[in-house]
Amino acid sequence: MRPFTYSRATSLDQAISESGHPHSAIMAGGTTLVDLMRGDLTGADQVIDIAHIPGLAEIEVEGETLRFGALARMADVAENTFLKHNYPALVESLQLAASQQIRNAATLGGNLLQRTRCVYFRDGVSDCNQRTPGSGCAALDGEDREMALFGTSDRCIATYPGDWGTALAAFDTTIEIASDSGRRVVDFADFHTAYGEDPARLSILRPGEIVTAILVKATPSGKRSTYIKVRDRQSYAYALTSAAVALETDGETVIAARVALGGVASKPWRAQAAEAVLIGRRLDEALAIEAGHAAFTDAKPLRHNQFKIELGARTVARAALVAKGKI
Ligand SMILES: Cc1cc2nc3c(=O)[nH]c(=O)nc-3n(C[C@H](O)[C@H](O)[C@H](O)COP(=O)(O)OP(=O)(O)OC[C@H]3O[C@@H](n4cnc5c(N)ncnc54)[C@H](O)[C@@H]3O)c2cc1C
């Protein structure tokens, strides 16, 4: 492990001014960062702990917007009664992520910014354009069962692992970011950068920028939403495939739909082709399966992950039917 300095920020301004260095790392719950540092996977030699900055952990409803402070604990959001009733996809994605112990320590901002679980990135020695730009990608000729179908390139085929990000992609979400030049708000769709384009970059964040909040537009489709996750073990495992679906219905007919995919892409992935199939039609099992297959029309399978196409389509179909049945 490389030597590093540690400081505990007591204000946002302090954290911003100390994190402008390219080799600095923000620490929130530390459940990902400490692992990455143990494996020397970050290049960071300066850690700024933001966990004790006041005012960044609240969950609030501000008019038409749900505001999640970046330091809100995964466990607190997963157990929030208002959200369970009104935005089930958001809480379900967190209930199915990691373990209770990790959720007690981990934050929403940290969850969004966790690094890939690609074994070649994590082993610290294989060629990996995410870890060492220009070194190549060992996964291309390696074990690709868990790799991505969307957002890949000949430089990186890793998946984005987070569940919360997938659920957020099924809503109108924006990310609030603070820096020494003030605050900016970016669309969630633009926040993560697909690894295929620039494997070393996970998001649009620049040194000295800190995520302060995640903003979700309040919508009637929140009530009819769900997050379904398929994994090798029933708990404590990342998604092979997952789907978040949020629907607005008029009787049996879908009038608005958002579909997002997890476990299959280099960033949280919105499946607009599936949404187009659902909108304006009566949702039954046949339509749900049609939508599921539409979601994977543009998938680029590798040698061992072809199975994710049918599995993913069925995951979307199940999520659509479960979402319809809510309330
Ligand atoms: C064994 C295990 C199993 C897991 N399983 C799952 C799973 O199934 N699903 C899932 O979604 N996750 C899973 N996780 C990941 C876990 O959810 C993350 O470790 C956690 O959410 C990270 O939150 P944190 O607050 O601890 O982040 P940290 O470790 O503190 O930070 C993570 C990253 O985010 C950056 N960061 C944190 N907060 C901010 C901020 N406000 N602004 C800018 N940058 C910031 C840090 O610099 C770092 O790069 C698992 C983790 C482990 C160890």
Tab-separated table of C-alpha atoms and ligand atoms in Angstrom:
chain	number	residue	atom	x	y	z
A	1	MET	CA	0.000	0.000	0.000
A	2	ARG	CA	1.402	3.386	-0.968
A	3	PRO	CA	1.902	5.929	1.845
A	4	PHE	CA	-0.782	8.613	2.084
A	5	THR	CA	-1.777	11.607	4.165
A	6	TYR	CA	-5.170	11.788	5.835
A	7	SER	CA	-7.238	14.821	6.742
A	8	ARG	CA	-10.728	15.076	8.163
A	9	ALA	CA	-12.627	17.958	6.554
A	10	THR	CA	-15.019	19.855	8.783
A	11	SER	CA	-16.491	21.989	5.995
A	12	LEU	CA	-17.255	21.628	2.306
A	13	ASP	CA	-14.937	24.528	1.490
A	14	GLN	CA	-12.064	22.791	3.259
A	15	ALA	CA	-12.740	19.526	1.398
A	16	ILE	CA	-12.895	21.337	-1.930
A	17	SER	CA	-9.677	23.235	-1.403
A	18	GLU	CA	-7.794	20.119	-0.247
A	19	SER	CA	-9.061	17.843	-3.030
A	20	GLY	CA	-7.914	19.912	-6.022
A	21	HIS	CA	-4.767	17.794	-6.301
A	22	PRO	CA	-5.010	15.085	-9.037
A	23	HIS	CA	-3.688	12.427	-6.610
A	24	SER	CA	-6.133	13.193	-3.838
A	25	ALA	CA	-9.117	11.012	-2.992
A	26	ILE	CA	-12.367	11.890	-1.279
A	27	MET	CA	-13.455	9.362	1.349
A	28	ALA	CA	-17.087	9.118	2.472
A	29	GLY	CA	-17.894	5.718	4.056
A	30	GLY	CA	-14.569	4.313	2.858
A	31	THR	CA	-16.041	0.880	2.024
A	32	THR	CA	-14.759	1.040	-1.550
A	33	LEU	CA	-11.905	3.491	-1.265
A	34	VAL	CA	-10.027	1.594	1.439
A	35	ASP	CA	-10.129	-1.617	-0.646
A	36	LEU	CA	-8.869	0.273	-3.684
A	37	MET	CA	-6.033	1.814	-1.683
A	38	ARG	CA	-5.057	-1.523	-0.163
A	39	GLY	CA	-4.670	-2.856	-3.703
A	40	ASP	CA	-2.907	0.340	-4.839
A	41	LEU	CA	-5.579	0.782	-7.498
A	42	THR	CA	-6.154	4.520	-7.115
A	43	GLY	CA	-2.774	6.218	-7.282
A	44	ALA	CA	-3.994	8.407	-4.401
A	45	ASP	CA	-1.492	9.706	-1.864
A	46	GLN	CA	-3.824	12.093	-0.056
A	47	VAL	CA	-7.183	11.149	1.519
A	48	ILE	CA	-9.757	13.777	2.469
A	49	ASP	CA	-12.429	12.348	4.736
A	50	ILE	CA	-15.745	14.148	4.142
A	51	ALA	CA	-17.880	11.965	6.423
A	52	HIS	CA	-18.102	14.613	9.156
A	53	ILE	CA	-19.104	17.602	7.054
A	54	PRO	CA	-22.467	18.779	8.389
A	55	GLY	CA	-25.539	19.157	6.166
A	56	LEU	CA	-24.740	16.587	3.474
A	57	ALA	CA	-26.687	13.593	4.781
A	58	GLU	CA	-30.297	14.791	4.689
A	59	ILE	CA	-33.068	13.189	2.650
A	60	GLU	CA	-35.659	15.859	1.863
A	61	VAL	CA	-38.642	16.496	-0.374
A	62	GLU	CA	-38.339	20.016	-1.796
A	63	GLY	CA	-41.504	20.713	-3.801
A	64	GLU	CA	-41.238	18.627	-6.963
A	65	THR	CA	-37.815	17.235	-6.093
A	66	LEU	CA	-36.455	14.518	-3.829
A	67	ARG	CA	-33.096	15.630	-2.517
A	68	PHE	CA	-30.657	12.991	-1.282
A	69	GLY	CA	-27.563	14.375	0.440
A	70	ALA	CA	-24.455	12.632	-0.901
A	71	LEU	CA	-23.544	11.476	2.617
A	72	ALA	CA	-26.928	9.856	3.296
A	73	ARG	CA	-26.273	6.261	4.361
A	74	MET	CA	-27.455	3.501	2.055
A	75	ALA	CA	-29.121	1.796	5.038
A	76	ASP	CA	-31.117	4.908	5.994
A	77	VAL	CA	-32.479	5.335	2.466
A	78	ALA	CA	-33.214	1.603	2.135
A	79	GLU	CA	-35.363	1.810	5.280
A	80	ASN	CA	-37.140	5.097	4.568
A	81	THR	CA	-40.905	4.519	4.845
A	82	PHE	CA	-41.952	7.387	2.556
A	83	LEU	CA	-39.630	6.152	-0.198
A	84	LYS	CA	-40.696	2.523	0.250
A	85	HIS	CA	-44.255	3.540	-0.529
A	86	ASN	CA	-43.669	6.180	-3.180
A	87	TYR	CA	-40.406	5.195	-4.908
A	88	PRO	CA	-39.948	1.450	-4.334
A	89	ALA	CA	-37.314	1.058	-7.080
A	90	LEU	CA	-35.006	3.425	-5.219
A	91	VAL	CA	-35.173	1.575	-1.908
A	92	GLU	CA	-35.183	-1.899	-3.473
A	93	SER	CA	-31.956	-1.156	-5.356
A	94	LEU	CA	-30.289	-0.356	-2.029
A	95	GLN	CA	-31.857	-3.255	-0.122
A	96	LEU	CA	-30.354	-5.603	-2.726
A	97	ALA	CA	-26.906	-3.980	-2.694
A	98	ALA	CA	-23.924	-5.218	-0.658
A	99	SER	CA	-24.683	-6.310	2.932
A	100	GLN	CA	-26.409	-4.648	5.896
A	101	GLN	CA	-23.017	-4.019	7.484
A	102	ILE	CA	-21.696	-2.252	4.375
A	103	ARG	CA	-24.943	-0.325	3.878
A	104	ASN	CA	-24.651	0.983	7.456
A	105	ALA	CA	-21.322	2.622	6.596
A	106	ALA	CA	-21.629	3.371	2.879
A	107	THR	CA	-23.069	6.545	1.381
A	108	LEU	CA	-25.140	7.293	-1.706
A	109	GLY	CA	-22.399	9.438	-3.261
A	110	GLY	CA	-19.826	6.711	-2.687
A	111	ASN	CA	-22.149	4.114	-4.170
A	112	LEU	CA	-22.469	6.146	-7.362
A	113	LEU	CA	-18.709	6.483	-7.648
A	114	GLN	CA	-17.587	2.947	-6.873
A	115	ARG	CA	-15.162	1.389	-9.354
A	116	THR	CA	-15.784	-1.645	-11.517
A	117	ARG	CA	-15.510	-5.165	-10.073
A	118	CYS	CA	-13.745	-6.379	-13.246
A	119	VAL	CA	-11.281	-8.999	-11.968
A	120	TYR	CA	-8.527	-7.727	-14.263
A	121	PHE	CA	-8.860	-4.199	-12.859
A	122	ARG	CA	-8.982	-5.472	-9.281
A	123	ASP	CA	-6.073	-7.938	-9.440
A	124	GLY	CA	-3.645	-5.016	-9.704
A	125	VAL	CA	-1.311	-6.774	-12.166
A	126	SER	CA	-3.190	-7.569	-15.404
A	127	ASP	CA	-3.119	-5.163	-18.319
A	128	CYS	CA	-5.962	-2.734	-17.675
A	129	ASN	CA	-6.663	0.538	-19.425
A	130	GLN	CA	-8.780	1.631	-16.460
A	131	ARG	CA	-5.929	1.236	-13.987
A	132	THR	CA	-2.985	2.030	-16.276
A	133	PRO	CA	-4.096	3.894	-19.397
A	134	GLY	CA	-2.545	2.474	-22.555
A	135	SER	CA	-1.552	-0.869	-20.981
A	136	GLY	CA	-4.261	-2.852	-22.798
A	137	CYS	CA	-7.226	-4.890	-21.625
A	138	ALA	CA	-6.626	-8.445	-20.375
A	139	ALA	CA	-10.368	-9.079	-20.328
A	140	LEU	CA	-10.557	-8.936	-24.140
A	141	ASP	CA	-8.855	-12.342	-24.411
A	142	GLY	CA	-9.828	-13.465	-20.944
A	143	GLU	CA	-12.820	-14.537	-18.901
A	144	ASP	CA	-15.688	-12.397	-20.147
A	145	ARG	CA	-18.746	-14.049	-18.573
A	146	GLU	CA	-19.458	-11.028	-16.380
A	147	MET	CA	-18.443	-8.334	-18.843
A	148	ALA	CA	-20.619	-5.721	-20.510
A	149	LEU	CA	-22.859	-5.844	-23.579
A	150	PHE	CA	-23.254	-2.077	-23.958
A	151	GLY	CA	-20.814	0.829	-23.871
A	152	THR	CA	-17.758	-1.352	-24.537
A	153	SER	CA	-14.811	-0.801	-26.865
A	154	ASP	CA	-11.540	-2.499	-27.784
A	155	ARG	CA	-10.092	-0.691	-24.737
A	156	CYS	CA	-12.494	-1.843	-21.991
A	157	ILE	CA	-15.388	-4.275	-21.603
A	158	ALA	CA	-15.982	-3.922	-17.843
A	159	THR	CA	-19.381	-3.357	-16.263
A	160	TYR	CA	-20.431	-0.590	-13.935
A	161	PRO	CA	-21.427	-2.439	-10.749
A	162	GLY	CA	-23.756	-0.145	-8.760
A	163	ASP	CA	-27.420	-0.897	-8.128
A	164	TRP	CA	-28.480	2.580	-6.946
A	165	GLY	CA	-27.244	4.176	-10.179
A	166	THR	CA	-29.348	1.790	-12.235
A	167	ALA	CA	-32.454	2.701	-10.255
A	168	LEU	CA	-31.692	6.425	-10.640
A	169	ALA	CA	-31.538	6.011	-14.423
A	170	ALA	CA	-35.230	5.078	-14.373
A	171	PHE	CA	-36.079	8.569	-13.079
A	172	ASP	CA	-35.390	12.180	-14.028
A	173	THR	CA	-32.240	12.501	-11.960
A	174	THR	CA	-29.611	15.219	-11.696
A	175	ILE	CA	-26.394	15.394	-9.714
A	176	GLU	CA	-25.364	18.467	-7.743
A	177	ILE	CA	-21.627	19.096	-7.668
A	178	ALA	CA	-19.721	21.675	-5.620
A	179	SER	CA	-16.316	23.161	-6.397
A	180	ASP	CA	-14.428	26.380	-5.697
A	181	SER	CA	-16.316	27.979	-8.579
A	182	GLY	CA	-19.726	27.268	-7.029
A	183	ARG	CA	-22.291	24.559	-7.698
A	184	ARG	CA	-23.298	22.938	-10.964
A	185	VAL	CA	-26.056	20.456	-11.675
A	186	VAL	CA	-25.622	17.811	-14.379
A	187	ASP	CA	-28.037	15.330	-15.892
A	188	PHE	CA	-27.499	11.870	-14.504
A	189	ALA	CA	-27.171	10.484	-18.044
A	190	ASP	CA	-24.038	12.626	-18.487
A	191	PHE	CA	-22.526	12.009	-15.052
A	192	HIS	CA	-20.844	8.646	-15.668
A	193	THR	CA	-18.643	8.261	-18.721
A	194	ALA	CA	-18.881	4.872	-20.455
A	195	TYR	CA	-15.585	3.070	-19.821
A	196	GLY	CA	-15.416	2.205	-23.487
A	197	GLU	CA	-14.800	5.836	-24.408
A	198	ASP	CA	-12.109	6.652	-21.836
A	199	PRO	CA	-11.563	3.654	-19.561
A	200	ALA	CA	-9.647	5.510	-16.858
A	201	ARG	CA	-12.511	7.933	-16.268
A	202	LEU	CA	-15.552	6.927	-14.278
A	203	SER	CA	-17.396	10.235	-14.243
A	204	ILE	CA	-17.240	13.837	-15.341
A	205	LEU	CA	-15.985	14.904	-11.881
A	206	ARG	CA	-12.798	16.968	-11.963
A	207	PRO	CA	-10.241	17.285	-9.118
A	208	GLY	CA	-11.696	19.568	-6.455
A	209	GLU	CA	-15.300	18.665	-7.299
A	210	ILE	CA	-17.492	16.937	-4.719
A	211	VAL	CA	-20.947	15.480	-5.194
A	212	THR	CA	-23.224	17.177	-2.687
A	213	ALA	CA	-26.658	15.801	-3.617
A	214	ILE	CA	-28.633	13.537	-5.889
A	215	LEU	CA	-31.876	15.131	-7.083
A	216	VAL	CA	-34.784	13.044	-8.335
A	217	LYS	CA	-37.817	14.672	-9.899
A	218	ALA	CA	-40.985	13.614	-8.102
A	219	THR	CA	-43.147	11.663	-10.508
A	220	PRO	CA	-46.335	9.592	-10.387
A	221	SER	CA	-44.399	6.678	-11.925
A	222	GLY	CA	-42.431	6.437	-8.666
A	223	LYS	CA	-45.211	4.403	-7.053
A	224	ARG	CA	-45.243	1.882	-9.917
A	225	SER	CA	-41.535	1.225	-9.925
A	226	THR	CA	-39.345	-1.699	-9.032
A	227	TYR	CA	-35.766	-2.934	-9.144
A	228	ILE	CA	-35.097	-6.581	-9.988
A	229	LYS	CA	-31.610	-8.017	-9.620
A	230	VAL	CA	-30.355	-11.406	-10.843
A	231	ARG	CA	-27.069	-12.647	-9.389
A	232	ASP	CA	-25.070	-15.815	-8.857
A	233	ARG	CA	-25.919	-15.882	-5.132
A	234	GLN	CA	-29.129	-14.690	-3.542
A	235	SER	CA	-27.311	-12.171	-1.381
A	236	TYR	CA	-24.056	-10.269	-1.183
A	237	ALA	CA	-23.317	-10.396	-4.902
A	238	TYR	CA	-23.261	-7.943	-7.781
A	239	ALA	CA	-25.829	-8.076	-10.567
A	240	LEU	CA	-25.383	-10.345	-13.554
A	241	THR	CA	-28.385	-8.487	-14.915
A	242	SER	CA	-30.716	-6.030	-13.290
A	243	ALA	CA	-33.542	-3.779	-14.357
A	244	ALA	CA	-35.292	-0.762	-12.915
A	245	VAL	CA	-38.705	-0.004	-14.370
A	246	ALA	CA	-40.975	2.942	-13.529
A	247	LEU	CA	-44.430	3.119	-15.073
A	248	GLU	CA	-47.401	5.419	-15.237
A	249	THR	CA	-50.563	3.621	-16.249
A	250	ASP	CA	-54.139	4.398	-17.187
A	251	GLY	CA	-55.991	1.213	-16.378
A	252	GLU	CA	-54.047	-1.531	-18.153
A	253	THR	CA	-52.381	0.872	-20.583
A	254	VAL	CA	-48.895	2.267	-20.056
A	255	ILE	CA	-48.798	6.026	-20.541
A	256	ALA	CA	-45.212	6.659	-19.414
A	257	ALA	CA	-42.285	4.276	-18.906
A	258	ARG	CA	-38.643	4.425	-17.908
A	259	VAL	CA	-36.459	1.328	-18.155
A	260	ALA	CA	-32.833	1.062	-17.020
A	261	LEU	CA	-30.385	-1.842	-17.117
A	262	GLY	CA	-27.656	-2.843	-14.674
A	263	GLY	CA	-24.913	-5.478	-14.778
A	264	VAL	CA	-24.727	-5.326	-18.555
A	265	ALA	CA	-23.182	-1.960	-19.393
A	266	SER	CA	-20.225	0.269	-18.665
A	267	LYS	CA	-22.500	2.816	-16.947
A	268	PRO	CA	-26.121	2.903	-15.755
A	269	TRP	CA	-27.913	2.196	-19.006
A	270	ARG	CA	-31.277	3.540	-20.114
A	271	ALA	CA	-33.225	1.271	-22.486
A	272	GLN	CA	-35.345	3.658	-24.531
A	273	ALA	CA	-36.178	0.957	-27.076
A	274	ALA	CA	-37.962	-0.973	-24.318
A	275	GLU	CA	-39.811	2.154	-23.212
A	276	ALA	CA	-41.036	2.748	-26.780
A	277	VAL	CA	-42.474	-0.781	-26.874
A	278	LEU	CA	-44.378	-0.278	-23.610
A	279	ILE	CA	-45.823	3.210	-24.066
A	280	GLY	CA	-49.421	3.373	-25.291
A	281	ARG	CA	-49.999	-0.384	-25.063
A	282	ARG	CA	-51.726	-2.772	-22.702
A	283	LEU	CA	-49.108	-4.372	-20.491
A	284	ASP	CA	-49.344	-8.142	-20.318
A	285	GLU	CA	-46.719	-10.876	-20.242
A	286	ALA	CA	-46.261	-10.932	-24.028
A	287	LEU	CA	-45.692	-7.180	-24.186
A	288	ALA	CA	-43.304	-7.318	-21.215
A	289	ILE	CA	-41.194	-9.943	-22.994
A	290	GLU	CA	-41.274	-7.922	-26.230
A	291	ALA	CA	-40.018	-4.896	-24.290
A	292	GLY	CA	-37.313	-7.020	-22.657
A	293	HIS	CA	-36.008	-8.187	-26.004
A	294	ALA	CA	-36.163	-4.652	-27.411
A	295	ALA	CA	-33.886	-3.538	-24.568
A	296	PHE	CA	-31.152	-5.879	-25.823
A	297	THR	CA	-31.459	-5.361	-29.605
A	298	ASP	CA	-28.175	-3.434	-29.739
A	299	ALA	CA	-26.261	-5.678	-27.312
A	300	LYS	CA	-22.722	-6.667	-28.313
A	301	PRO	CA	-22.110	-10.113	-26.821
A	302	LEU	CA	-18.659	-11.622	-26.287
A	303	ARG	CA	-17.708	-15.315	-26.060
A	304	HIS	CA	-19.131	-16.164	-22.639
A	305	ASN	CA	-21.710	-13.499	-21.838
A	306	GLN	CA	-24.263	-14.182	-24.594
A	307	PHE	CA	-26.548	-15.652	-21.891
A	308	LYS	CA	-26.995	-12.162	-20.431
A	309	ILE	CA	-29.112	-11.150	-23.421
A	310	GLU	CA	-31.967	-13.580	-22.699
A	311	LEU	CA	-31.481	-13.296	-18.929
A	312	GLY	CA	-31.528	-9.498	-19.172
A	313	ALA	CA	-34.619	-9.495	-21.394
A	314	ARG	CA	-36.427	-11.699	-18.855
A	315	THR	CA	-35.244	-9.421	-16.026
A	316	VAL	CA	-36.769	-6.407	-17.778
A	317	ALA	CA	-39.990	-8.331	-18.474
A	318	ARG	CA	-40.313	-9.371	-14.854
A	319	ALA	CA	-39.602	-5.864	-13.616
A	320	ALA	CA	-42.249	-4.414	-15.956
A	321	LEU	CA	-44.892	-6.830	-14.659
A	322	VAL	CA	-43.916	-6.311	-11.023
A	323	ALA	CA	-43.957	-2.524	-11.480
A	324	LYS	CA	-47.409	-2.701	-13.044
A	325	GLY	CA	-48.689	-4.698	-10.070
A	326	LYS	CA	-47.481	-2.195	-7.457
A	327	ILE	CA	-50.211	-0.437	-5.421
B	1	LIG	C1	-18.115	-6.975	-0.416
B	1	LIG	C2	-18.843	-5.856	-1.089
B	1	LIG	C3	-20.018	-6.111	-1.778
B	1	LIG	C4	-20.695	-5.059	-2.401
B	1	LIG	N1	-21.851	-5.320	-3.107
B	1	LIG	C5	-22.476	-4.297	-3.746
B	1	LIG	C6	-23.665	-4.509	-4.499
B	1	LIG	O1	-24.171	-5.628	-4.603
B	1	LIG	N2	-24.242	-3.445	-5.106
B	1	LIG	C7	-23.730	-2.177	-5.022
B	1	LIG	O2	-24.290	-1.243	-5.592
B	1	LIG	N3	-22.607	-1.958	-4.321
B	1	LIG	C8	-21.987	-2.974	-3.691
B	1	LIG	N4	-20.848	-2.728	-2.989
B	1	LIG	C9	-20.241	-1.403	-3.063
B	1	LIG	C10	-20.685	-0.547	-1.908
B	1	LIG	O3	-22.033	-0.258	-2.053
B	1	LIG	C11	-19.802	0.667	-1.983
B	1	LIG	O4	-18.584	0.274	-1.424
B	1	LIG	C12	-20.334	1.863	-1.240
B	1	LIG	O5	-21.578	2.266	-1.717
B	1	LIG	C13	-19.368	3.016	-1.367
B	1	LIG	O6	-19.805	4.047	-0.511
B	1	LIG	P1	-18.783	4.738	0.481
B	1	LIG	O7	-19.497	5.865	1.095
B	1	LIG	O8	-18.156	3.742	1.398
B	1	LIG	O9	-17.723	5.269	-0.593
B	1	LIG	P2	-16.154	5.473	-0.449
B	1	LIG	O10	-15.474	4.163	-0.397
B	1	LIG	O11	-15.847	6.449	0.618
B	1	LIG	O12	-15.887	6.182	-1.853
B	1	LIG	C14	-16.091	5.487	-3.066
B	1	LIG	C15	-15.611	6.373	-4.205
B	1	LIG	O13	-16.460	7.493	-4.326
B	1	LIG	C16	-15.736	8.706	-4.171
B	1	LIG	N5	-16.638	9.588	-3.424
B	1	LIG	C17	-17.392	9.233	-2.346
B	1	LIG	N6	-18.218	10.226	-2.009
B	1	LIG	C18	-17.981	11.234	-2.871
B	1	LIG	C19	-18.540	12.527	-3.047
B	1	LIG	N7	-19.536	12.973	-2.266
B	1	LIG	N8	-18.065	13.303	-4.038
B	1	LIG	C20	-17.067	12.862	-4.840
B	1	LIG	N9	-16.513	11.630	-4.740
B	1	LIG	C21	-16.961	10.833	-3.764
B	1	LIG	C22	-14.466	8.334	-3.444
B	1	LIG	O14	-13.416	9.208	-3.750
B	1	LIG	C23	-14.208	6.930	-3.989
B	1	LIG	O15	-13.562	7.011	-5.223
B	1	LIG	C24	-20.181	-3.743	-2.331
B	1	LIG	C25	-18.999	-3.487	-1.614
B	1	LIG	C26	-18.336	-4.527	-1.010
B	1	LIG	C27	-17.063	-4.211	-0.275
